[in-house]
Each structure stands twice: as C-alpha cells, then as structure tokens.
Amino acid sequence: MATELLFRDDAYLRTATATVIAVGQRGIELDRTLFYPQGGGQAGDSGTLRRASGETVVIADTRKGEEPDTVLHLPATAPGGLEPGETVTLELDWPRRYRLMRLHTALHLLSCVIPAPVTGGNITPEKGRLDFDIDPALLDADRIEGETNALIARGTATETVWISDAELEAQPELVKTMSVKPPRGAGRVRLLRIPGIDLQPCGGTHVAGIAEIGGIRVLKIRSEGRRNRRVEIALSGNG
Ligand SMILES: [Zn+2]
C-alpha cells in the first residue's frame, strides 16, 4: 500500500499522526509520513514516532520501499510491541531536515551557475555536492560562490508544479541530471520552479524562498575523472 507523502505538498510539516501499517525486519510502514526517504541524492530523514503510551521509537533513517511511493522507517533499535493499526505521532528531526532543504535548494542554484550536465549529486545535513561533465578550466570557486550568493540574494519564492510524463518527454532539456531519472509517479512528474532561475524535475524537499538558504561557500572542487568535476558546498551561516 502506498504511503501518503505529506512532505510533497508541505515540506515544512514537523509533526503529524499516522497509523502503523506493518512492522517488518526491513522497517516500519505507515499510512502517511512526513519522513523523506533517501533519494535523488538527498539523505533520508530521522526523528521519532511517539506511541499513545508515551513511549518513543527513534527513527534513524528513512528509505524507499519496493513498491512505488512506499516508505520504510528504520528504527534505531527493535521497536518492541509496536503493532499494525496503532496510531503514532511523527516528529521530524527538523533542524537536520531544514539544513537538507536549504542545501538541496542551493544545489538547484549551483546547477544554474555552472551550465554543464550534472552527472551526480549528494546532500547531507553538513554539505551538498554536484558532479559536472565540464572542462575544468571553466570552474572557478570564487566566481561560483559569488554568483550563487547573488542568486540567493534575489530572494525568489520557489514553486512546485506537476506536468505529465508526455509533457516531460516533449521537453528533454528540462532534465539536467543524467544519472538520476526524474521521479515519475502515476503518469505525472513533479518539477521545482525558481522563477527566472531554474525549472527541473525534482522529488526532494525545498525551501519556500531562496533567501532562507542564507548563503553558501564552496568547500572544494576536485577531479572525479578527466572531464568530471565535483563541486562541494556548505551553508555559510551557523544555522
Ligand atoms: Zn530539488
């Protein structure tokens, strides 16, 4: 059974109630969740499930299940006594997720500052990176940092839009990432639009306005092969 993905419509939800569907060796399934499962380069969420008894189950990580739109919540220790049918209160590790959202949205900007095909990417709460198929002579850390921060300073609001698979097929230029297939569901694809800056398929969690990123710094640019360069960034503030 598909899990209702609450973060898709509202990435700012920190708490919700859900019903336990299954408790298996691979993880806990719920009828709805605000925990983002690892995917598209973004780390899975962590947090807690609180039972009616007040007991909490610590969720260390979240992964996709085998069926589309199913989510497995991975408990830090075996969730003794947790039963299907039980109602639980979900609480996200919000400071961690918010850093992921800010870094993730910053990578959308980075992909605009560096106009080259993206061959990979990864986002943890500490740092984010994109790999580019590019002539290394075109990469300059100071320029990348300055141009990305200039985009952040515009403070543009982000928008989620949905298009059909057929519409996406008609516009293949929307797909910048060669290594990650766009997240397709029931015939429709979710896009993130940053008006005037970026539009691309993405199933991740983003901030509502790019000013929330605050600012970024380039940690390093390193070679990952003859034409492959990895650009790693961190948030420049302490938040
Ligand atoms: Zn995204």
XYZ file of N, CA, C and O and ligand atoms in Angstrom, residues 104-105 108 192 201-206, ligand 1:
41
model
N 19.754 21.521 -0.406
C 19.180 20.965 -1.633
C 18.786 22.091 -2.593
O 19.109 22.054 -3.781
N 18.103 23.103 -2.060
C 17.679 24.214 -2.918
C 18.901 24.964 -3.444
O 18.922 25.414 -4.596
N 20.156 23.476 -6.607
C 19.430 23.904 -7.815
C 20.076 25.173 -8.380
O 20.251 25.310 -9.590
N 10.457 21.448 -9.726
C 10.670 22.628 -8.892
C 10.956 23.794 -9.836
O 11.836 23.703 -10.697
N 12.856 18.692 -13.038
C 12.154 17.659 -12.287
C 12.877 17.396 -10.972
O 14.106 17.295 -10.949
N 12.135 17.323 -9.879
C 12.757 17.031 -8.593
C 11.706 16.581 -7.593
O 10.674 17.216 -7.444
N 11.990 15.493 -6.904
C 11.061 14.970 -5.904
C 11.478 15.299 -4.483
O 10.882 14.814 -3.529
N 12.517 16.130 -4.324
C 13.062 16.401 -2.992
C 12.302 17.476 -2.231
O 11.238 17.932 -2.654
N 12.854 17.869 -1.095
C 12.228 18.905 -0.261
C 13.027 20.201 -0.409
O 14.251 20.185 -0.381
N 12.296 21.317 -0.585
C 12.931 22.610 -0.874
C 12.421 23.681 0.072
O 11.323 23.550 0.610
Zn 15.224 19.588 -5.763
